[in-house]
Amino acid sequence: DGVVQAETTIDPATGAATGCTADIRGAMSDHMRQMACFVLVNQTKALLATLPSRPIAPMRARLLISVRPEDQPSGQEPSGDAWRRVSYSKASVRVSPQGLRTDCRMVETRGASNLLFPICDPTPQFRYVPSEDARGNAVPTSLSQEVVYYVEAGSPESSPEAS
């Protein structure tokens, strides 16, 4: 159960990211901080492609990855009107007591198709933290995993398919 949020600034002239920072809340490994920045930095050109025109000034972009029990509310959205969502992927993930994914089903995808995160695809296996029973033993767990990309609201409006 946790959230990692990565943020970078994109140079619109080159499409390159200028650094990346990531914060973790909850039970996420430090590896997730590195992975979130790696993914975000490698998607900067795809993020710019969701906009109808290139911004003139550098713009910020965020990637939010949330993993939580299915019965808990959705991941934390950035506050205020400063951010606009351009892509959203959500999956239901079944986890073994050993922390390995045993089943995965995409629940919802919206936005730019080149940014939809393949949560259920055969990607490198993440290790999850399963729930525990009253005796402290790990038990099979159903989780919800969400991956969301945002751009700074001051950037040009996203194209209709990215809404």
Coordinates of N, CA and C in Angstrom, one line a residue:
D1 N 0.8 -1.2 0.0 CA 0.0 0.0 0.0 C 0.9 1.2 0.0
G2 N 0.9 2.0 -1.1 CA 1.7 3.2 -1.2 C 1.6 3.9 -2.5
V3 N 2.2 5.0 -2.5 CA 2.2 5.9 -3.7 C 3.6 6.4 -4.0
V4 N 4.0 6.4 -5.2 CA 5.2 7.1 -5.6 C 4.8 8.1 -6.6
Q5 N 5.4 9.3 -6.5 CA 5.1 10.5 -7.4 C 6.4 11.0 -7.9
A6 N 6.6 11.0 -9.2 CA 7.8 11.5 -9.8 C 7.4 12.8 -10.6
E7 N 8.4 13.7 -10.6 CA 8.1 15.0 -11.3 C 9.4 15.4 -12.0
T8 N 9.2 15.9 -13.2 CA 10.3 16.4 -14.0 C 9.9 17.7 -14.7
T9 N 10.8 18.4 -15.3 CA 10.6 19.6 -16.1 C 11.0 19.2 -17.5
I10 N 10.2 19.5 -18.5 CA 10.5 19.2 -19.9 C 10.9 20.4 -20.6
D11 N 12.0 20.3 -21.3 CA 12.4 21.4 -22.2 C 11.6 21.2 -23.5
P12 N 10.7 22.1 -23.9 CA 9.9 21.9 -25.1 C 10.7 21.9 -26.4
A13 N 11.8 22.6 -26.4 CA 12.6 22.7 -27.7 C 13.2 21.3 -28.0
T14 N 13.7 20.6 -27.0 CA 14.3 19.3 -27.2 C 13.5 18.1 -26.8
G15 N 12.5 18.3 -26.0 CA 11.7 17.2 -25.5 C 12.4 16.4 -24.3
A16 N 13.5 17.0 -23.9 CA 14.3 16.3 -22.9 C 13.9 16.7 -21.5
A17 N 14.0 15.8 -20.5 CA 13.7 16.1 -19.1 C 15.0 16.7 -18.5
T18 N 14.7 17.7 -17.6 CA 15.9 18.3 -16.9 C 15.7 17.8 -15.4
G19 N 16.2 16.7 -15.1 CA 16.2 16.1 -13.8 C 14.9 15.5 -13.4
C20 N 14.8 14.8 -12.3 CA 13.6 14.1 -11.9 C 13.7 13.9 -10.4
T21 N 12.6 14.2 -9.7 CA 12.6 13.9 -8.2 C 11.4 13.0 -8.0
A22 N 11.4 12.2 -7.0 CA 10.3 11.3 -6.7 C 10.2 11.2 -5.2
D23 N 8.9 11.2 -4.7 CA 8.6 11.0 -3.3 C 7.8 9.7 -3.2
I24 N 8.0 9.1 -2.0 CA 7.2 7.8 -1.7 C 6.4 8.1 -0.5
R25 N 5.2 7.6 -0.5 CA 4.4 7.5 0.7 C 3.9 6.1 0.9
G26 N 4.0 5.6 2.0 CA 3.5 4.2 2.3 C 4.6 3.2 2.0
A27 N 4.2 1.9 1.8 CA 5.1 0.8 1.7 C 5.5 0.6 0.2
M28 N 6.4 1.5 -0.2 CA 6.9 1.3 -1.6 C 8.5 1.2 -1.4
S29 N 9.1 0.4 -2.2 CA 10.5 0.3 -2.1 C 11.2 1.5 -2.8
D30 N 12.5 1.7 -2.4 CA 13.3 2.8 -3.1 C 13.4 2.5 -4.6
H31 N 13.4 1.2 -5.0 CA 13.5 0.8 -6.4 C 12.3 1.5 -7.1
M32 N 11.1 1.6 -6.5 CA 10.0 2.3 -7.2 C 10.3 3.7 -7.5
R33 N 11.0 4.4 -6.6 CA 11.4 5.8 -6.8 C 12.2 5.9 -8.1
Q34 N 13.2 5.0 -8.2 CA 14.1 5.1 -9.4 C 13.3 4.7 -10.6
M35 N 12.5 3.7 -10.5 CA 11.7 3.2 -11.7 C 10.7 4.3 -12.2
A36 N 10.1 5.0 -11.2 CA 9.1 6.1 -11.6 C 9.9 7.2 -12.4
C37 N 11.0 7.6 -11.9 CA 11.8 8.6 -12.6 C 12.3 8.1 -14.0
F38 N 12.7 6.9 -14.1 CA 13.1 6.3 -15.3 C 12.0 6.3 -16.3
V39 N 10.8 5.9 -15.9 CA 9.7 5.8 -16.8 C 9.3 7.2 -17.3
L40 N 9.2 8.2 -16.3 CA 8.7 9.5 -16.6 C 9.7 10.2 -17.6
V41 N 11.0 10.1 -17.3 CA 12.0 10.8 -18.1 C 12.0 10.2 -19.6
N42 N 11.7 8.9 -19.7 CA 11.6 8.3 -21.0 C 10.3 8.5 -21.7
Q43 N 9.4 9.2 -21.1 CA 8.1 9.4 -21.7 C 7.9 10.9 -22.1
T44 N 8.9 11.7 -21.9 CA 8.7 13.2 -22.1 C 8.2 13.5 -23.5
K45 N 8.8 12.9 -24.5 CA 8.3 13.2 -25.9 C 6.9 12.7 -26.1
A46 N 6.5 11.6 -25.5 CA 5.1 11.1 -25.6 C 4.2 12.1 -24.9
L47 N 4.6 12.7 -23.8 CA 3.8 13.6 -23.1 C 3.6 14.9 -23.9
L48 N 4.7 15.4 -24.5 CA 4.6 16.6 -25.4 C 3.6 16.3 -26.6
A49 N 3.6 15.0 -27.1 CA 2.8 14.7 -28.2 C 1.3 14.7 -27.9
T50 N 0.9 14.7 -26.6 CA -0.5 14.8 -26.2 C -1.0 16.2 -26.4
L51 N -0.1 17.2 -26.5 CA -0.5 18.6 -26.5 C -0.7 19.0 -28.0
P52 N -1.7 19.9 -28.3 CA -1.9 20.3 -29.6 C -0.8 21.2 -30.2
S53 N -0.1 21.8 -29.3 CA 1.1 22.7 -29.8 C 2.1 22.6 -28.7
R54 N 3.4 22.8 -29.1 CA 4.5 22.8 -28.1 C 4.4 24.0 -27.3
P55 N 4.6 23.8 -26.0 CA 4.7 25.0 -25.1 C 5.9 25.8 -25.4
I56 N 5.9 27.1 -25.1 CA 7.1 27.9 -25.3 C 8.1 27.8 -24.2
A57 N 7.6 27.8 -23.0 CA 8.4 27.7 -21.8 C 8.5 26.2 -21.3
P58 N 9.5 25.9 -20.5 CA 9.6 24.5 -19.9 C 8.3 24.3 -19.2
M59 N 7.9 23.0 -19.2 CA 6.7 22.6 -18.4 C 7.0 21.4 -17.5
R60 N 6.2 21.3 -16.5 CA 6.4 20.2 -15.5 C 5.5 19.1 -15.9
A61 N 5.9 17.8 -15.6 CA 5.1 16.6 -15.8 C 5.2 15.7 -14.6
R62 N 4.2 15.0 -14.3 CA 4.2 14.1 -13.2 C 3.7 12.7 -13.6
L63 N 4.3 11.7 -12.8 CA 3.8 10.3 -12.9 C 3.5 9.9 -11.5
L64 N 2.3 9.3 -11.4 CA 1.8 8.9 -10.1 C 1.5 7.4 -10.2
I65 N 2.1 6.6 -9.3 CA 1.9 5.1 -9.3 C 1.3 4.8 -7.9
S66 N 0.2 4.2 -7.9 CA -0.5 3.9 -6.6 C -0.8 2.4 -6.5
V67 N -0.5 1.8 -5.4 CA -0.8 0.4 -5.1 C -1.5 0.4 -3.8
R68 N -2.7 -0.2 -3.7 CA -3.5 -0.2 -2.5 C -4.4 -1.4 -2.5
P69 N -4.9 -1.8 -1.3 CA -5.9 -2.9 -1.3 C -7.2 -2.4 -2.1
E70 N -7.8 -3.3 -2.8 CA -8.9 -2.9 -3.6 C -10.1 -2.2 -2.9
D71 N -10.2 -2.5 -1.6 CA -11.3 -1.9 -0.9 C -11.0 -0.5 -0.3
Q72 N -9.8 0.1 -0.7 CA -9.4 1.4 -0.2 C -9.7 2.4 -1.3
P73 N -9.8 3.7 -1.0 CA -10.1 4.7 -2.1 C -8.9 4.9 -3.0
S74 N -9.2 5.5 -4.1 CA -8.2 5.7 -5.2 C -7.0 6.5 -4.7
G75 N -5.9 6.4 -5.5 CA -4.6 7.1 -5.2 C -4.8 8.6 -5.1
Q76 N -3.9 9.3 -4.5 CA -4.1 10.8 -4.2 C -3.8 11.5 -5.5
E77 N -4.7 12.3 -5.9 CA -4.6 13.2 -7.1 C -3.8 14.5 -6.7
P78 N -3.1 15.0 -7.6 CA -2.4 16.3 -7.3 C -3.5 17.4 -6.9
S79 N -3.2 18.2 -6.0 CA -4.3 19.2 -5.5 C -4.4 20.4 -6.4
G80 N -5.5 21.0 -6.4 CA -5.8 22.2 -7.1 C -5.9 22.1 -8.6
D81 N -5.8 23.2 -9.3 CA -6.0 23.2 -10.8 C -4.6 23.2 -11.5
A82 N -3.6 23.0 -10.8 CA -2.2 23.1 -11.3 C -1.9 22.0 -12.3
W83 N -2.6 20.8 -12.3 CA -2.2 19.7 -13.0 C -3.4 19.2 -13.8
R84 N -3.1 18.7 -15.1 CA -4.2 18.1 -15.9 C -3.8 16.6 -16.3
R85 N -4.7 15.7 -16.0 CA -4.4 14.3 -16.3 C -4.4 14.1 -17.8
V86 N -3.4 13.3 -18.4 CA -3.4 13.0 -19.8 C -3.4 11.5 -20.1
S87 N -3.3 10.7 -19.0 CA -3.3 9.3 -19.2 C -3.6 8.6 -17.9
Y88 N -4.4 7.5 -17.9 CA -4.8 6.8 -16.7 C -4.9 5.3 -17.0
S89 N -4.3 4.5 -16.2 CA -4.4 3.0 -16.3 C -4.7 2.5 -14.9
K90 N -5.6 1.5 -14.9 CA -5.9 0.9 -13.6 C -6.1 -0.6 -13.8
A91 N -5.5 -1.4 -12.8 CA -5.7 -2.8 -12.9 C -6.0 -3.4 -11.6
S92 N -6.6 -4.6 -11.6 CA -6.9 -5.4 -10.4 C -5.8 -6.5 -10.4
V93 N -5.0 -6.5 -9.3 CA -3.9 -7.4 -9.2 C -4.1 -8.4 -8.1
R94 N -3.9 -9.7 -8.3 CA -4.0 -10.7 -7.3 C -2.5 -11.0 -6.9
V95 N -2.2 -11.1 -5.6 CA -0.9 -11.3 -5.1 C -0.8 -12.5 -4.2
S96 N 0.2 -13.3 -4.4 CA 0.4 -14.5 -3.6 C 1.0 -14.1 -2.2
P97 N 0.9 -15.0 -1.2 CA 1.5 -14.8 0.1 C 3.0 -14.5 -0.1
Q98 N 3.7 -14.9 -1.1 CA 5.1 -14.6 -1.4 C 5.3 -13.3 -2.0
G99 N 4.3 -12.5 -2.3 CA 4.4 -11.2 -2.9 C 4.5 -11.1 -4.4
L100 N 4.2 -12.2 -5.1 CA 4.3 -12.3 -6.5 C 2.9 -12.1 -7.1
R101 N 2.8 -11.5 -8.3 CA 1.6 -11.3 -9.0 C 1.1 -12.7 -9.5
T102 N -0.1 -13.1 -9.2 CA -0.6 -14.4 -9.7 C -1.7 -14.2 -10.7
D103 N -2.3 -13.0 -10.8 CA -3.4 -12.7 -11.7 C -3.4 -11.2 -11.9
C104 N -3.8 -10.7 -13.1 CA -3.9 -9.3 -13.3 C -5.0 -9.1 -14.4
R105 N -5.8 -8.1 -14.1 CA -6.9 -7.7 -15.1 C -7.0 -6.2 -15.2
M106 N -6.8 -5.7 -16.4 CA -7.0 -4.3 -16.7 C -8.4 -3.9 -16.4
V107 N -8.6 -2.9 -15.6 CA -10.0 -2.4 -15.2 C -10.4 -1.2 -16.1
E108 N -9.5 -0.3 -16.3 CA -9.8 1.0 -16.9 C -8.5 1.6 -17.6
T109 N -8.7 2.1 -18.8 CA -7.6 2.9 -19.4 C -8.3 4.1 -20.1
R110 N -7.7 5.3 -19.9 CA -8.2 6.5 -20.5 C -7.0 7.4 -20.9
G111 N -7.1 8.0 -22.0 CA -6.1 9.0 -22.4 C -5.3 8.6 -23.6
A112 N -4.1 9.2 -23.7 CA -3.2 9.0 -24.8 C -2.7 7.5 -24.8
S113 N -3.0 6.9 -25.9 CA -2.7 5.4 -26.0 C -1.2 5.1 -25.8
N114 N -0.3 6.1 -26.3 CA 1.1 5.8 -26.2 C 1.6 6.0 -24.8
L115 N 0.7 6.4 -23.8 CA 1.1 6.6 -22.4 C 0.4 5.6 -21.5
L116 N -0.5 4.8 -22.0 CA -1.1 3.8 -21.2 C -0.1 2.8 -20.7
F117 N -0.1 2.6 -19.4 CA 0.9 1.8 -18.7 C 0.4 0.3 -18.7
P118 N 1.3 -0.6 -19.3 CA 0.9 -2.0 -19.4 C 1.0 -2.8 -18.1
I119 N 0.2 -2.5 -17.1 CA 0.3 -3.1 -15.8 C 0.3 -4.6 -15.9
C120 N -0.6 -5.1 -16.7 CA -0.8 -6.6 -16.8 C 0.1 -7.3 -17.8
D121 N 0.8 -6.5 -18.6 CA 1.7 -7.1 -19.6 C 2.9 -7.9 -18.9
P122 N 3.5 -8.8 -19.7 CA 4.7 -9.5 -19.1 C 5.9 -8.6 -19.0
T123 N 5.8 -7.7 -18.0 CA 6.9 -6.8 -17.7 C 7.7 -7.4 -16.6
P124 N 8.8 -6.8 -16.2 CA 9.5 -7.4 -15.1 C 8.6 -7.4 -13.8
Q125 N 8.6 -8.5 -13.2 CA 7.7 -8.7 -12.0 C 8.1 -7.8 -10.9
F126 N 7.1 -7.1 -10.4 CA 7.3 -6.3 -9.2 C 7.0 -7.2 -8.0
R127 N 7.6 -6.9 -6.9 CA 7.4 -7.6 -5.7 C 6.4 -6.8 -4.9
Y128 N 5.3 -7.4 -4.5 CA 4.2 -6.7 -3.8 C 4.3 -7.1 -2.3
V129 N 3.7 -6.3 -1.4 CA 3.6 -6.7 0.0 C 2.2 -7.2 0.2
P130 N 2.0 -8.5 0.5 CA 0.7 -9.1 0.7 C 0.2 -8.7 2.1
S131 N -1.1 -8.8 2.2 CA -1.8 -8.5 3.5 C -1.4 -9.6 4.5
E132 N -1.7 -9.4 5.8 CA -1.4 -10.4 6.8 C -2.7 -10.8 7.5
D133 N -2.8 -12.0 8.0 CA -3.9 -12.4 8.8 C -3.7 -12.0 10.3
A134 N -4.6 -12.4 11.1 CA -4.5 -12.0 12.6 C -3.2 -12.5 13.2
R135 N -2.6 -13.6 12.7 CA -1.4 -14.2 13.3 C -0.2 -13.6 12.7
G136 N -0.3 -12.7 11.7 CA 0.9 -12.1 11.1 C 1.4 -12.9 9.9
N137 N 0.6 -13.9 9.4 CA 1.0 -14.7 8.2 C 0.6 -14.0 7.0
A138 N 1.4 -13.9 6.0 CA 1.1 -13.4 4.7 C -0.1 -14.2 4.0
V139 N -1.0 -13.5 3.4 CA -2.2 -14.2 2.8 C -2.4 -13.6 1.4
P140 N -3.0 -14.4 0.5 CA -3.4 -13.9 -0.8 C -4.1 -12.5 -0.7
T141 N -3.8 -11.6 -1.6 CA -4.3 -10.2 -1.5 C -4.7 -9.7 -2.8
S142 N -5.8 -9.0 -2.8 CA -6.3 -8.3 -4.1 C -5.9 -6.8 -3.9
L143 N -5.2 -6.3 -4.9 CA -4.8 -4.9 -4.9 C -5.3 -4.2 -6.1
S144 N -5.4 -2.9 -6.0 CA -5.7 -2.0 -7.2 C -4.4 -1.3 -7.5
Q145 N -4.0 -1.3 -8.7 CA -2.8 -0.5 -9.1 C -3.2 0.5 -10.2
E146 N -2.8 1.8 -9.9 CA -3.1 2.9 -10.9 C -1.8 3.5 -11.3
V147 N -1.8 3.9 -12.6 CA -0.6 4.7 -13.1 C -1.2 5.9 -13.9
V148 N -0.8 7.1 -13.5 CA -1.4 8.3 -14.1 C -0.3 9.3 -14.4
Y149 N -0.4 9.8 -15.7 CA 0.5 10.9 -16.1 C -0.3 12.2 -16.1
Y150 N 0.4 13.3 -15.6 CA -0.1 14.6 -15.6 C 0.8 15.6 -16.3
V151 N 0.3 16.7 -16.8 CA 1.1 17.8 -17.3 C 0.6 19.0 -16.5
E152 N 1.5 20.0 -16.5 CA 1.2 21.3 -15.8 C 0.0 21.9 -16.5
A153 N -0.9 22.4 -15.8 CA -2.1 23.0 -16.4 C -1.9 24.2 -17.3
G154 N -0.8 24.9 -17.1 CA -0.5 26.1 -17.9 C 0.0 25.7 -19.3
S155 N 0.2 24.4 -19.6 CA 0.6 24.0 -20.9 C -0.6 24.0 -21.8
P156 N -0.4 23.9 -23.2 CA -1.5 23.9 -24.1 C -2.5 22.8 -23.8
E157 N -3.8 22.9 -24.0 CA -4.7 21.9 -23.7 C -4.4 20.6 -24.5
S158 N -4.6 19.5 -23.8 CA -4.3 18.2 -24.4 C -5.3 17.9 -25.6
S159 N -4.9 17.1 -26.5 CA -5.7 16.7 -27.6 C -6.9 15.9 -27.1
P160 N -8.1 15.9 -27.8 CA -9.3 15.2 -27.3 C -9.1 13.8 -26.9
E161 N -8.3 13.0 -27.6 CA -8.1 11.6 -27.2 C -7.3 11.4 -25.9
A162 N -6.7 12.5 -25.4 CA -5.9 12.4 -24.2 C -6.7 12.8 -23.0
S163 N -8.0 13.1 -23.1 CA -8.8 13.5 -22.0 C -9.3 12.3 -21.2

